[in-house]
Every structure is written in structure tokens, then in C-alpha cells.
Coordinates of C-alpha atoms and ligand atoms in Angstrom, one line a residue:
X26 CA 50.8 5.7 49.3
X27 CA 48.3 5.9 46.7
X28 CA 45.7 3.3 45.8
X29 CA 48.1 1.8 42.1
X30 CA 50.6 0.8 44.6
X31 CA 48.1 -1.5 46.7
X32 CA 48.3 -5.3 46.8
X33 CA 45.3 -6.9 45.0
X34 CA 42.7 -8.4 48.1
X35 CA 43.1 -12.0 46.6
X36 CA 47.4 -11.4 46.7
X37 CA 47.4 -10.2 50.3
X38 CA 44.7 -12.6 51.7
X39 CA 47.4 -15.1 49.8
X40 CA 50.4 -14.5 52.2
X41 CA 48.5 -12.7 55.3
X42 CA 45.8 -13.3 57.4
X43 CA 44.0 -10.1 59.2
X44 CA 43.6 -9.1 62.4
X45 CA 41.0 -6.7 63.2
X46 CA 39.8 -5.1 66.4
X47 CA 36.8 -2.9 66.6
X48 CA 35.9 0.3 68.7
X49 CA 32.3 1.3 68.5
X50 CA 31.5 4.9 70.0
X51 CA 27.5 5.5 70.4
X52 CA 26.3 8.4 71.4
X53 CA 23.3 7.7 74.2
X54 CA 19.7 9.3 73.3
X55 CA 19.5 10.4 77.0
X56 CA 17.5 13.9 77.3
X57 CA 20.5 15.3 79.6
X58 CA 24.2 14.7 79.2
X59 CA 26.1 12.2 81.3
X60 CA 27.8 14.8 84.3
X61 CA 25.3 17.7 84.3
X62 CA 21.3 18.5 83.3
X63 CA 22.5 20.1 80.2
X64 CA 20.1 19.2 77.5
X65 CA 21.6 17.3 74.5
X66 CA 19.0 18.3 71.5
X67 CA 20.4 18.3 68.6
X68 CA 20.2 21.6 66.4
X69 CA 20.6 24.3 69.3
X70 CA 22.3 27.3 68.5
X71 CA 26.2 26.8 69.4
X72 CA 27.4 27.0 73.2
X73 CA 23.8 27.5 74.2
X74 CA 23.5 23.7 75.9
X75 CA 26.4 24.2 78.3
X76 CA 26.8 25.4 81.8
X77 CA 30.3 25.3 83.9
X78 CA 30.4 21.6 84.5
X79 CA 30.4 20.5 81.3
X80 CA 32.6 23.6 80.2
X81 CA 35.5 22.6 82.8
X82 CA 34.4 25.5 85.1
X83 CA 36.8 25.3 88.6
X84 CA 34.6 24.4 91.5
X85 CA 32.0 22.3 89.2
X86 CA 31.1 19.1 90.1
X87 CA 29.4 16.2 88.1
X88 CA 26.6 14.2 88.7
X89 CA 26.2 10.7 87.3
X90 CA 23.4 10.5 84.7
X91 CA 21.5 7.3 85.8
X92 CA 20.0 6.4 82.8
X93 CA 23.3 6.4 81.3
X94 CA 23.7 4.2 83.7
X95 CA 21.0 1.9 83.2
X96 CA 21.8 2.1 79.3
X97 CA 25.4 0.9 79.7
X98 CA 23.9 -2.4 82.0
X99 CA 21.7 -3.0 79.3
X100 CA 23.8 -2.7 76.4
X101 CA 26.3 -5.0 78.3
X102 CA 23.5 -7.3 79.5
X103 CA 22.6 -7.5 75.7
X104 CA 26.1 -8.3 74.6
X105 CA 26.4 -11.4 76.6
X106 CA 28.7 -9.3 79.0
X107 CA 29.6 -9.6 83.0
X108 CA 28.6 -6.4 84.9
X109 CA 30.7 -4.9 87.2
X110 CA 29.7 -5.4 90.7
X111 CA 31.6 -1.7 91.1
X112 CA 33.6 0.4 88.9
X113 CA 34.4 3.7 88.7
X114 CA 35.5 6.7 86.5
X115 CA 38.7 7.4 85.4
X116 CA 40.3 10.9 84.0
X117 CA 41.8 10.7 80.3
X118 CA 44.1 13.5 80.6
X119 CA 44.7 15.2 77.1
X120 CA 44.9 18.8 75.8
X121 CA 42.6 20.2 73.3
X122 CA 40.6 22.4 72.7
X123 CA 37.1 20.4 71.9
X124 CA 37.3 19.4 75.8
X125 CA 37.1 22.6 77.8
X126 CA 38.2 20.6 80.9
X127 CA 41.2 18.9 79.9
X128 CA 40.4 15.7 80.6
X129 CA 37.8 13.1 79.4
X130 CA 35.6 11.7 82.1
X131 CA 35.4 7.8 81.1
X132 CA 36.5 4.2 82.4
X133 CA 40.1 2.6 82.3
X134 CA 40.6 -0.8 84.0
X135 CA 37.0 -0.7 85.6
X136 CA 34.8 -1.1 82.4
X137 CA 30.5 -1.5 83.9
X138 CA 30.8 -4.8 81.4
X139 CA 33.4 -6.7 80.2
X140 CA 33.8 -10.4 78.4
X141 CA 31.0 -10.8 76.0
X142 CA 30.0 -11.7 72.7
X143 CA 28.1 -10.8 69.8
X144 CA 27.1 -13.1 67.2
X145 CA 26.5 -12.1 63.4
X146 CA 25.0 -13.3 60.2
X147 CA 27.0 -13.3 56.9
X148 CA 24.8 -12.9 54.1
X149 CA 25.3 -16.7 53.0
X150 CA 23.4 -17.1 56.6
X151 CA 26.7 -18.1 58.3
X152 CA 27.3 -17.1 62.2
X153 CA 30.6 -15.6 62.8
X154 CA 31.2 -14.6 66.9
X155 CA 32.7 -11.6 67.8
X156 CA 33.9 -11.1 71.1
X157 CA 33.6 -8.6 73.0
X158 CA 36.3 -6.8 75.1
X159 CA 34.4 -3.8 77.2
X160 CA 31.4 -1.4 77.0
X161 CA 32.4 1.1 79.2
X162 CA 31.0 4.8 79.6
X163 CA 32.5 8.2 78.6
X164 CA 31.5 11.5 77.2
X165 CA 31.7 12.9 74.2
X166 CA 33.9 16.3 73.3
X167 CA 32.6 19.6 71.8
X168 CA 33.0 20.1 67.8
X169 CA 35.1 22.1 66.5
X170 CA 34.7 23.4 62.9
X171 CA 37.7 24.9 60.8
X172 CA 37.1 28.1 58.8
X173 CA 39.0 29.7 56.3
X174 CA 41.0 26.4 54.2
X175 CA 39.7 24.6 51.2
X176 CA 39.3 21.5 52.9
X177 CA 37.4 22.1 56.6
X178 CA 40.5 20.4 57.9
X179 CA 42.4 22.7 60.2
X180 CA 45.7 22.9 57.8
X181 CA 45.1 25.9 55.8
X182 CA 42.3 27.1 57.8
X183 CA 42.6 30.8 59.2
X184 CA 40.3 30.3 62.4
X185 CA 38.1 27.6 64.4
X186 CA 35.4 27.8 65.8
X187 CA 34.3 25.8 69.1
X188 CA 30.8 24.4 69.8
X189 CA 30.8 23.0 73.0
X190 CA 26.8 21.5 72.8
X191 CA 28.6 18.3 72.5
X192 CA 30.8 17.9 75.1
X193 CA 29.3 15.8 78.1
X194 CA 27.1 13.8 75.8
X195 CA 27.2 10.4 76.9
X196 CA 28.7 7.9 75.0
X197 CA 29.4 4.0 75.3
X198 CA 32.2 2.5 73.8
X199 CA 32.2 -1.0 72.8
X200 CA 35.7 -2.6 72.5
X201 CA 36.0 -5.9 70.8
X202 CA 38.7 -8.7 71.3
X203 CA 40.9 -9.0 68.3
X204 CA 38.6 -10.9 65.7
X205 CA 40.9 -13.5 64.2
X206 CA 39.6 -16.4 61.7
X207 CA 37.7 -14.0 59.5
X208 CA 40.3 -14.5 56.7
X209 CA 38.9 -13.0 53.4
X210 CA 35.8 -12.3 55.4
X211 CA 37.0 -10.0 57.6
X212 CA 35.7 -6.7 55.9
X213 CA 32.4 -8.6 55.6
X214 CA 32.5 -9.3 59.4
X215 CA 33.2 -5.8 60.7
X216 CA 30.5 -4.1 58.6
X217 CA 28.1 -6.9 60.0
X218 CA 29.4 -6.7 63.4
X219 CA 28.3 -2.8 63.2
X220 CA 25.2 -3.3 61.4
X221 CA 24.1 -6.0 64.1
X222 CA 25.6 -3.5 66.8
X223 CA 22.8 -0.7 65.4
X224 CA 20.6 -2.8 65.3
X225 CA 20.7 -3.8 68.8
X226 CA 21.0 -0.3 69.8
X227 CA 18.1 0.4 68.4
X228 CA 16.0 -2.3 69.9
X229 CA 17.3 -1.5 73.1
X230 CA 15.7 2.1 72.8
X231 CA 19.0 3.6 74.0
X232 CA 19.5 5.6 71.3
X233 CA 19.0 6.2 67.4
X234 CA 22.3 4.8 66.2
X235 CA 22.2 6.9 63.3
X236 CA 25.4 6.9 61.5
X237 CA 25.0 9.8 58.8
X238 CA 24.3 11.8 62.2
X239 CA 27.7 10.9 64.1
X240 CA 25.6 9.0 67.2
X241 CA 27.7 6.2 66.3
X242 CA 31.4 5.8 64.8
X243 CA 33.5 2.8 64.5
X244 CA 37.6 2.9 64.4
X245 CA 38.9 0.0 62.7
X246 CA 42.1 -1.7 64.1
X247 CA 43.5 -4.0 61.6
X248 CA 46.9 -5.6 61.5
X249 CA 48.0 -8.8 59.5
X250 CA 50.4 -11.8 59.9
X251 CA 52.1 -14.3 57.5
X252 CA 49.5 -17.1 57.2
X253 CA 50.5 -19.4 60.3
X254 CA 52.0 -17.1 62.0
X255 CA 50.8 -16.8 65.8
X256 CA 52.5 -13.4 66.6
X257 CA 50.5 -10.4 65.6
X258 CA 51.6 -7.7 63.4
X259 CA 51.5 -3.9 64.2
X260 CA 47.9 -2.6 64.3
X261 CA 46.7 0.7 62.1
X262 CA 43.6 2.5 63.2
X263 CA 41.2 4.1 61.1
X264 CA 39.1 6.8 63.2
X265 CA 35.9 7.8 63.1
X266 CA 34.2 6.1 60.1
X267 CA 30.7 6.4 59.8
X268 CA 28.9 4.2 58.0
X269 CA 28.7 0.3 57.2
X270 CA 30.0 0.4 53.8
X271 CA 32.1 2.7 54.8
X272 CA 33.5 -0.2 57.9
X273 CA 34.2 -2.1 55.3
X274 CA 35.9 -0.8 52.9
X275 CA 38.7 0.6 55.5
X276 CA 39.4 -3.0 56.7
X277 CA 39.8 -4.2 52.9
X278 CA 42.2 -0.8 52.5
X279 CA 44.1 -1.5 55.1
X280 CA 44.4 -5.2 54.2
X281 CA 45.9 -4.4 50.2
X282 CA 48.1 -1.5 52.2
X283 CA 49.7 -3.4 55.0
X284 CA 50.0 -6.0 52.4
X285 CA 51.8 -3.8 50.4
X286 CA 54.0 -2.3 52.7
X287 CA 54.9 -6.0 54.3
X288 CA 55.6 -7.2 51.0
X289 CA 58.0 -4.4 50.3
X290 CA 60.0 -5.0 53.3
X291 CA 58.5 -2.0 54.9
X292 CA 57.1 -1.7 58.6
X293 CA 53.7 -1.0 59.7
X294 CA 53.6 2.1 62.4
X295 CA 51.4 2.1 64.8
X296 CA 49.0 5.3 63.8
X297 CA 46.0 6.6 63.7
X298 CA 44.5 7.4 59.9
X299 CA 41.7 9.2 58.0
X300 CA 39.3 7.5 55.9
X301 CA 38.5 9.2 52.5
X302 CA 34.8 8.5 51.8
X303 CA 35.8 9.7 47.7
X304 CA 37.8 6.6 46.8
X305 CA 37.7 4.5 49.7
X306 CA 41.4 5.3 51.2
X307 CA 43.2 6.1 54.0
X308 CA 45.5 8.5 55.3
X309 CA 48.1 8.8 57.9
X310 CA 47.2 10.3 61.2
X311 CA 48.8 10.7 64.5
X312 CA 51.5 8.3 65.4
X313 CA 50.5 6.2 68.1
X314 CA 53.2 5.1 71.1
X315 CA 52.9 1.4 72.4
X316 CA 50.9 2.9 75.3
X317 CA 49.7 6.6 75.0
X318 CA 50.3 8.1 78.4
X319 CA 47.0 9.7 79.3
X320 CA 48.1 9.5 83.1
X321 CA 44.2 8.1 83.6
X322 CA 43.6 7.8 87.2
X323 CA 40.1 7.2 89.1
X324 CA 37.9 10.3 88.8
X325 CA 37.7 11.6 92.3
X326 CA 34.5 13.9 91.9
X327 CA 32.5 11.2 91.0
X328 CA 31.2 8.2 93.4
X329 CA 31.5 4.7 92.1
X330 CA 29.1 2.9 90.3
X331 CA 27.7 0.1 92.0
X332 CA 25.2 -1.8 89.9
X333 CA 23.2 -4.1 92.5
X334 CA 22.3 -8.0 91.2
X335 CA 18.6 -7.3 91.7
X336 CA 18.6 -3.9 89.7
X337 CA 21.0 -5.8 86.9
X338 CA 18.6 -8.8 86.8
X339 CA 15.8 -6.9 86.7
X340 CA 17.3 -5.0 83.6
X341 CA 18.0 -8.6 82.0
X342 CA 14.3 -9.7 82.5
X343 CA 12.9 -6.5 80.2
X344 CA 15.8 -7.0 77.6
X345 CA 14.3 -6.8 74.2
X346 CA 14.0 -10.4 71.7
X347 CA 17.5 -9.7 70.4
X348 CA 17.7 -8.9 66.7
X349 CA 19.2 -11.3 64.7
X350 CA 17.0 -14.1 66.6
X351 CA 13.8 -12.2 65.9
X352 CA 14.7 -12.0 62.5
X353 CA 15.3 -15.5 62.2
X354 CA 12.0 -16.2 63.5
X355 CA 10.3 -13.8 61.4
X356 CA 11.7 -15.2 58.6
X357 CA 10.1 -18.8 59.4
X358 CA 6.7 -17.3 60.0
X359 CA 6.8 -15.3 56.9
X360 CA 8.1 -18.1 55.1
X361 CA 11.4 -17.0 53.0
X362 CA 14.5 -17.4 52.2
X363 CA 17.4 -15.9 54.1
X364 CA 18.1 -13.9 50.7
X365 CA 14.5 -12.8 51.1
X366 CA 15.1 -11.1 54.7
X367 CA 18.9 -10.2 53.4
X368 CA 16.2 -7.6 50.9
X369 CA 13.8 -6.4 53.7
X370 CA 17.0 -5.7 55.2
X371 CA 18.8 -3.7 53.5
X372 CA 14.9 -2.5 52.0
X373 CA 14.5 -0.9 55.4
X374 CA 11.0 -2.4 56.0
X375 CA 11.2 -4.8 58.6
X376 CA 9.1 -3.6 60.9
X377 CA 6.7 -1.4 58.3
X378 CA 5.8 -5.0 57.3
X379 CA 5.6 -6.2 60.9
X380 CA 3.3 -3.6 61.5
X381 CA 1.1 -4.3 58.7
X382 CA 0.8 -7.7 59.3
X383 CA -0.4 -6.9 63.1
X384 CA -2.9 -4.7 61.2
X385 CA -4.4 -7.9 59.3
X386 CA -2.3 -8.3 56.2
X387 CA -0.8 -12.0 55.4
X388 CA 3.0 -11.7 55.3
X389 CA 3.2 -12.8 51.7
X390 CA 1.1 -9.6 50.7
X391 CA 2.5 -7.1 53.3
X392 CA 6.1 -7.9 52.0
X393 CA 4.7 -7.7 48.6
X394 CA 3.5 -3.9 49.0
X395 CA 6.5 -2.6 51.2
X396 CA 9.4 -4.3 49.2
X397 CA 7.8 -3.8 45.8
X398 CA 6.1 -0.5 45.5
X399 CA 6.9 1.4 48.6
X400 CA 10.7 0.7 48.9
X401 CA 10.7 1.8 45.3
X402 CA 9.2 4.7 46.0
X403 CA 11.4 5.7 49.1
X404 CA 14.3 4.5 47.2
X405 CA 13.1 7.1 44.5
X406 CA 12.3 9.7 46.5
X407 CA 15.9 9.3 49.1
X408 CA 13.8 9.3 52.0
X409 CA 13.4 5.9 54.5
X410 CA 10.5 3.8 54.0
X411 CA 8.9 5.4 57.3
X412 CA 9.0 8.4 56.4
X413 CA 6.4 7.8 53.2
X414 CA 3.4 9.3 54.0
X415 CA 1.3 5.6 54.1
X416 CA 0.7 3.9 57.3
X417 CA 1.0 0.2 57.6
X418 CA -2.5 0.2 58.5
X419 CA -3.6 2.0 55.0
X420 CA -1.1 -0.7 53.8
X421 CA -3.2 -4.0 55.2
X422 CA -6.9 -2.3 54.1
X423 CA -5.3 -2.4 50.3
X424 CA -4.1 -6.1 51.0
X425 CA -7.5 -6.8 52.7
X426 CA -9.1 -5.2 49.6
X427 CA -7.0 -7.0 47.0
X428 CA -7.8 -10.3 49.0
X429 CA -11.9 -9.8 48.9
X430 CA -11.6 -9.3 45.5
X431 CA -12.5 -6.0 45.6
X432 CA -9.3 -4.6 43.8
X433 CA -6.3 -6.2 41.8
X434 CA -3.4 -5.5 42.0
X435 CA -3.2 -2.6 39.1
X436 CA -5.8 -0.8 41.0
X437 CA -4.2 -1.9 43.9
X438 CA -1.0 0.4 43.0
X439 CA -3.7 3.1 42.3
X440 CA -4.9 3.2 45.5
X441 CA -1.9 3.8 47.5
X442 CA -0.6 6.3 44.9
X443 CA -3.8 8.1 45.8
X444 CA -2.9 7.6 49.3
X445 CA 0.8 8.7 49.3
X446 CA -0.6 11.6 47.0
X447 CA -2.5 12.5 50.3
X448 CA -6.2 12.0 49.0
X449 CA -6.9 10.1 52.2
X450 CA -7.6 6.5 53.0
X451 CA -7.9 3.6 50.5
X452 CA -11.5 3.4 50.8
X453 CA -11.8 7.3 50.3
X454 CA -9.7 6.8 47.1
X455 CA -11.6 3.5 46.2
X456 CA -14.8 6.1 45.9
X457 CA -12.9 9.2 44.8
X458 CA -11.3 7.4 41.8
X459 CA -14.0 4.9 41.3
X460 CA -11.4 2.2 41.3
X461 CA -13.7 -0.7 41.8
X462 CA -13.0 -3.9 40.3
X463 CA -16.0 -4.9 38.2
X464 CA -18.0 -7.6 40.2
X465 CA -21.1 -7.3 38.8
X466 CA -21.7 -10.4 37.0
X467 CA -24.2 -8.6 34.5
X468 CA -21.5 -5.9 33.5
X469 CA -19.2 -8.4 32.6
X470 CA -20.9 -11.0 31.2
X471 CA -22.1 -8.1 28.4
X472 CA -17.9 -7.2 28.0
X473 CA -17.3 -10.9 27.5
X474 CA -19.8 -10.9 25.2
X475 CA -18.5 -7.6 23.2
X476 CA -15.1 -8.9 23.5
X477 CA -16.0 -12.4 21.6
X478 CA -18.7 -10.7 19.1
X479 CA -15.3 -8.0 18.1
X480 CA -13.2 -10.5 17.6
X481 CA -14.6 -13.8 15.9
X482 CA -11.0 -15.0 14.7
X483 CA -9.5 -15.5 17.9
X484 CA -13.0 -17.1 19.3
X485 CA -13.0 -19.5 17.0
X486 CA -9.2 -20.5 17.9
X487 CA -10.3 -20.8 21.0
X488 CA -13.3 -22.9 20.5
X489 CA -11.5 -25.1 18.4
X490 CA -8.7 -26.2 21.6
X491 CA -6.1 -23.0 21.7
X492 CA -6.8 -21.9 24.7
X493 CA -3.9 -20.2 25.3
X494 CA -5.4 -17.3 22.7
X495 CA -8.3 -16.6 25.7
X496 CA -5.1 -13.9 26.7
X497 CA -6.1 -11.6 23.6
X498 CA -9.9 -11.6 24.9
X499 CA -9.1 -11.0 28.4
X500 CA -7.3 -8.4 27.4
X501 CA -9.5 -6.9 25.5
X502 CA -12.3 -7.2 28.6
X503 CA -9.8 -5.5 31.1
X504 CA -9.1 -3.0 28.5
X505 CA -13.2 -2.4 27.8
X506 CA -13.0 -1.9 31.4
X507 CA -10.5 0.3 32.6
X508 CA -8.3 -2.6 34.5
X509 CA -11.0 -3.0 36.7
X510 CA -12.3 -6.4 36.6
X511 CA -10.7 -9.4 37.9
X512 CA -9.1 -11.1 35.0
X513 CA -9.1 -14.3 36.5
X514 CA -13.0 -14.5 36.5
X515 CA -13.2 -12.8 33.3
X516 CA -10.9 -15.8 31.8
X517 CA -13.3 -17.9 33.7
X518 CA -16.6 -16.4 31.5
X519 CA -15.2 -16.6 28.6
X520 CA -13.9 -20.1 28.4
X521 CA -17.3 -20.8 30.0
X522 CA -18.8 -18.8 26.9
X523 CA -17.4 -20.5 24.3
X524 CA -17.9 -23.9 25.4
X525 CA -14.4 -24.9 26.5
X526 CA -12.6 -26.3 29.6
X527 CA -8.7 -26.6 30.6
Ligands
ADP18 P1 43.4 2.0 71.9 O1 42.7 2.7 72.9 O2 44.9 2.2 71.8 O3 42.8 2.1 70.5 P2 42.1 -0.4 72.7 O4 42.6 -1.6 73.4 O5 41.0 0.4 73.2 O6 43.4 0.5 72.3 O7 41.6 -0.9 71.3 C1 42.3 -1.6 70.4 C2 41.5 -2.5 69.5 O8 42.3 -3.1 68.6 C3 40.8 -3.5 70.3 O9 39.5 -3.9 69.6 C4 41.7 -4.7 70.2 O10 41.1 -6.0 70.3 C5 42.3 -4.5 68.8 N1 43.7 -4.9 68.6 C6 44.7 -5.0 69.5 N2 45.8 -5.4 69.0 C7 45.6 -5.6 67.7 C8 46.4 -6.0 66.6 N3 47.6 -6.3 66.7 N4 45.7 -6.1 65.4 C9 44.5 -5.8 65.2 N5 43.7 -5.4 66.2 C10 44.2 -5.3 67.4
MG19 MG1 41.3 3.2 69.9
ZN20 ZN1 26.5 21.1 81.3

């Protein structure tokens, strides 16, 4: 079907509401993978991170990584989540040929956390719940790359090649209940159920959560129902999508399609599809049966996981200030709007300007520099704020600078082009550019008194009430002097000069 033939979003949200159900899969930044001590660095040379367990070798046997372990607990602990008291592995038994062993190593009806929650904030600061299924552990497959067809994808392709540096990575995957209620908003929901997901990841240190990288991938399950209706419809699942605008534009695909399809008097199969990064589609996949028969059964290599309370609690205690509520509260300390934070956001910049306020910059002034200049300047440049060569410390000595009067803001912007230019600190670019704001009271006063004697029209306008024409004189003074003298005191003289208060 191709995208003319869809439903418009307002038609289809008209007769149907959605259902949606999302899988997360993240990849864990542990330094070995889940079942053996092979090393999971990214960027090795193909096949050169393996050894016979995670290969499928007969006579291997896996170990249990335990800080996968401990990152599953805390993961669940951080989703509101029970933890299993004991569970245990389970085989997924499937053929291909990214998993040398012919099964997958992961959980079935004995998830390590089950029954939680996550809460989320819509950009208009609303809190939408999404519940939470199971986060339960697995490990990823090997990569296989298709050579020899125009597209990468194995149709057409004359070979493949098989990197198994991948396979045995551990993974969590996060399940959530069906998320009903979302109505219009459910594309909105899913890509901030994954963006609050990341971010929690993140804080939890468990792993990057990069998306462009593949360490974490959403499917998105979306059915719909005539409005009312209490019976679900058949679900569609989009695999492997990878990144948050990405999350949502699927679920609003799939909401015009099934509409479509529904509307026609057609039926919705139960498959898997592709998602199409070019124009925001989807395309069949695999056809799904009511219950694939993977003929899981518990892992018999491996011992069961048995969490004790004391270890659990004590993994609770050390849980990080979850995201969303530290932003809140950063928010009220900085002072701004939720539209404000929505920016540093999506800026990238939370904690640059956290950072630099820790180094002694007021918030107002800290935001100031990161969302204004530097953001731009990343933005400009493609690369994350972070990754600009200016620390939030250089960051706070400009706002401290700026604040004692020392610099404005024009020479202010100098400075940290000088720093991100890499001539050093801002007080080693204060002296190398002389960018100094001119204090001295003597060197000024003479400017003012140029600035008045050169232009004896506007003085007099000035002197006889307009004080709005002291603009054209301060200007004037600023230009005299390079930008750098504080054009609120040199308003200040020259009002002062000619005789006149506001
Ligand atoms: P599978 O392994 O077949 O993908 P899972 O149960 O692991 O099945 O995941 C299915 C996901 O889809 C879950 O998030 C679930 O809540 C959701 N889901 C189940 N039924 C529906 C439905 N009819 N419409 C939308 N989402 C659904
Ligand atoms: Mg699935
Ligand atoms: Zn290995």
C-alpha cells in the first residue's frame, strides 16, 4: 500500500482508537557479554570477540554475567517493577544464521521484573503512565551484512557475510502493557515513553542508550478498534526502529494504514514490518502466527537467578534521582517555564549547564551561554554539545567575567570563540585579544566627551528632554571603543554630562 491510499490521522483517529504496545531492546554497556568473558568493544575486527560459547560450540557452557544481572534489578527497580525472588533462563529456539547456536538464551514466563510503570511528560507538561509488562534479560545475535544487491537487504544480494562480535551481548528487553487512552496522542506517547526510557538508562549508568548506534531499538505494536469498542483489533509490529522521531512516526503510519485497510473492509494480519526512514512508511514483514512456536523451555546450562531482598534493596537505596523528577526540580531552581526545559532538552545541554552552574555560574547566565551560543554552534557544526571543545568550567569564568563587569556580553561571545578556537582559557584570551571592557573612568569620560563635542545636534536633543536620542551617542562611545565599554555606564556619563536625568 502506498502512502496516497492512507487515511488522513484526523479521519482515522475519527472512527478508531489505537492500541499500542512497546518492546524496548537495550543493549547493556557491560565490558564482557552476558554467557562468556568475550569482550563487547565496539569496532573490533569481525569474529575476533568470539570464543566457542558464544559461537554455539558443543560442550560449551555459559556463565551468568553478574553485572548484567545487577543492571536488569536496577532497571526494574527503576521502573517501579517487582523482582523476581527466582527466575531462570529459557531457550528461544530458532534457525538462523546471526545465532551460531540456534537458540537464543533469554527469559519466557520467569521475567527478573515484572508489573511496573513508567510515567512521562507530554510537551504541554501533561503525565501520561505507561505500564510496564517485563524487563527481562537476553542476548543479542551476531550481524549479518548482505553483499552484492542494490539495497543491503538480502533479496538480490549474491553473498553475506557473518560477524559474530555481537552475539552474546547482553540485552534487556522492556515489554510494556498495551498503552490504551492515548487517543491522538499515542505517537506522541511512544516517542516520549522511549525518550524517557534513554534517559533513564542513561542515569542508571547501564549503558549509553545510543540509538544511531543500535544499543537500543523499539518495535512498535499498534492495533486499533472502532471508538467504544472493548475488543482489540489485530496488532502489526514494526521492528527495529531506531530513533525517537523515528517511534513516532511508525505509530502515526500504522494508525492512517490500519485505518485504511479497516475502512476498506480489509483485515489486519498479524506481521512483522520494515520501517522506511525516507518517507516515513512501512513494509510488510514476516507473518506472525497467534503464538510463534519457539518451543522455549528453561535453559538447563545455566543456574537460576536468585536475587536476595537485601542485595535488591540495597540496589534500590543507590538508585539514581529519576529523570523526569530531577528535571522538574531543576526547572524550579532555575526558574523557567516547562517550554524552557522542553529547549534544553531537545538542546542537549542539561547537564553542560548543570555543570556550569556547580562551577559558580547563576542559572539564568549558564542557560544563556549553552542554549544561545554553544547549542548553535554544535547545532552548526553536527556534533553534541559535549563534544565542543569548552568546558562548563571555561563556561562559568565568562559568566563570572560578564557579571564583575569585566566583559559584556559582545566580548563575552569573543571570548569563548577564542576558547573553542583553542587559544586557551578565557582569562588567556581576555589578555591575548585585549578584550577588556573599558573601566577606566578617565578613558571614558574623554570618549563621552568626544562623542558629544562630534555630534552637537543630537546633544542638544538630548539636553532639551529626548532622551531616547542618548542611543546615537552610546553608540558612537562603544564604537570609539571597540565594543569594549559597558554601555550601561557609558549611557550613565553621558546623561550625567549633559545635565539630564530619566
Ligand atoms: P511478541 O513477542 O509476539 O512481540 P510480546 O507480548 O512480547 O509479543 O509483545 C507484544 C507487545 O504488544 C506488548 O507490548 C503488548 O502489550 C502489545 N500488544 C499486545 N496485543 C496488542 C494489540 N492487540 N494491539 C496493540 N498492542 C498489543
Ligand atoms: Mg515482539
Ligand atoms: Zn564468547
Amino acid at each position: 500500500m502506498t502512502v496516497t491510499e492512507l487515511v488522513s490521522y484526523e479521519d482515522a483517529l475519527a472512527t478508531y482508537e489505537p492500541v499500542m504496545g512497546l518492546e524496548v531492546h537495550v543493549e547493556l554497556g557491560t565490558k564482557t557479554k552476558m554467557f562468556c568473558g568475550c569482550s563487547t568493544a565496539l569496532g573490533a575486527e569481525p569474529n575476533s570477540q568470539t570464543c566457542p560459547t558464544c559461537l554455539g560450540m558443543p560442550g560449551s557452557l555459559p556463565v551468568v554475567n553478574a553485572v548484567g544481572v545487577e543492571s536488569a534489578v536496577k532497571i526494574g527497580l527503576a521502573l517501579h517493577c517487582e523482582i523476581a525472588e527466582w527466575c531462570r533462563f529459557a531457550r528461544k529456539n530458532y534457525f538462523y544464521p546471526d545465532m551460531p547456536k540456534n537458540f537464543q538464551t533469554s527469559q519466557y514466563d520467569e521475567p527478573i521484573a515484572f508489573n511496573g510503570y513508567l510515567d512521562v511528560q507530554l510537551e504541554d507538561g501533561e503525565v501520561f503512565r505507561v505500564e510496564i509488562e517485563r524487563a527481562h534479560m537476553e542476548e543479542d545475535t551476531g550481524k549479518s551484512t548482505h553483499v552484492g544487491g542494490a539495497t543491503g537487504r538480502i533479496h538480490g544480494a549474491s553473498h553475506s557475510l557473518l560477524d559474530y562480535n555481537r552475539a552474546g551481548i547482553p540485552l534487556i528487553e522492556i515489554v510494556t502493557k498495551p498503552i490504551v487512552g492515548a487517543g491522538e496522542r499515542a505517537p506522541e506517547v511512544a516517542k516520549a515513553y522511549v525518550a524517557e526510557l534513554r534517559e533513564l538508562i542513561k542515569a542508571l549508568g547501564v549503558s549509553e542508550a545510543r540509538m544511531e548506534m543500535g544499543q537500543m531499538r523499539c518495535d512498535v505494536n499498534l492495533s486499533l478498534r472502532p471508538k467504544g469498542a472493548e475488543k482489540f483489533g489485530t496488532r502489526s509490529e514494526t521492528k527495529n526502529v531506531n530513533s525517537l522521531r523515528s517511534v513516532e512516526r511508525a505509530a502515526r503510519f500504522e494508525i492512517q494504514r490500519h485505518a485504511a485497510v479497516l475502512g476498506a473492509g480489509g483485515t489486519i494480519l498479524q506481521e512483522t514490518r520494515h520501517f522506511h526512514e525516507e518517507d516515513g512508511s512501512t513494509t510488510s514483514g514476516r507473518i506472525k502466527e497467534e503464538a510463534e512456536d519457539y518451543r522455549y523451555f528453561p535453559e538447563p546450562d545455566l543456574v537460576p537467578v536468585a536475587p536476595s531482598r537485601e542485595w535488591v534493596e540495597e540496589l534500590r537505596a543507590g538508585l539514581p534521582e529519576l529523570p523526569r523528577v530531577r528535571r522538574n526540580r531543576l526547572r524550579e531552581e532555575w526558574g523557567i517555564s516547562e517550554h524552557e526545559m522542553q529547549s534544553v532538552l531537545n538542546a542537549g545541554v542539561i547537564d553542560l549547564i548543570t555543570a556550569t552552574i556547580e562551577a559558580g555560574a547563576d542559572a539564568a547566565s549558564a542557560r544563556k551561554w549553552w542554549m544561545g551560543e554553544l547549542a548553535r554552534r554544535a547545532n552548526e557544526e553536527g556534533i553534541d554539545p559535549t563534544a565542543l571543545p569548552i568546558t562548563p568550567a571555561q563556561v562559568a569564568r565568562v559568566a563570572a567575567l560578564v557579571a564583575e563587569g569585566a566583559l559584556n556580553d559582545k566580548l563575552a561571545r569573543q571570548v569563548i570563540e577564542g576558547v573553542l578556537a583553542g587559544e586557551g582559557d578565557p582569562d588567556a584570551v581576555v589578555d591575548k585579544r585585549g578584550l577588556k571592557v573599558v573601566s577606566d573612568e578617565g578613558a571614558l569620560g574623554t570618549a563621552v566627551d568626544e562623542a558629544i563635542a562630534g555630534n552637537p545636534a543630537i546633544a542638544d536633543k538630548i539636553r532639551g528632554g529626548k532622551v531616547a536620542a542618548a542611543g546615537a551617542l552610546v553608540g558612537a562611545v562603544m564604537k570609539a571603543t571597540r565594543g569594549q565599554a559597558d554601555a550601561a555606564r557609558v549611557r550613565e556619563l553621558i546623561l550625567e554630562r549633559l545635565g539630564v536625568t530619566e
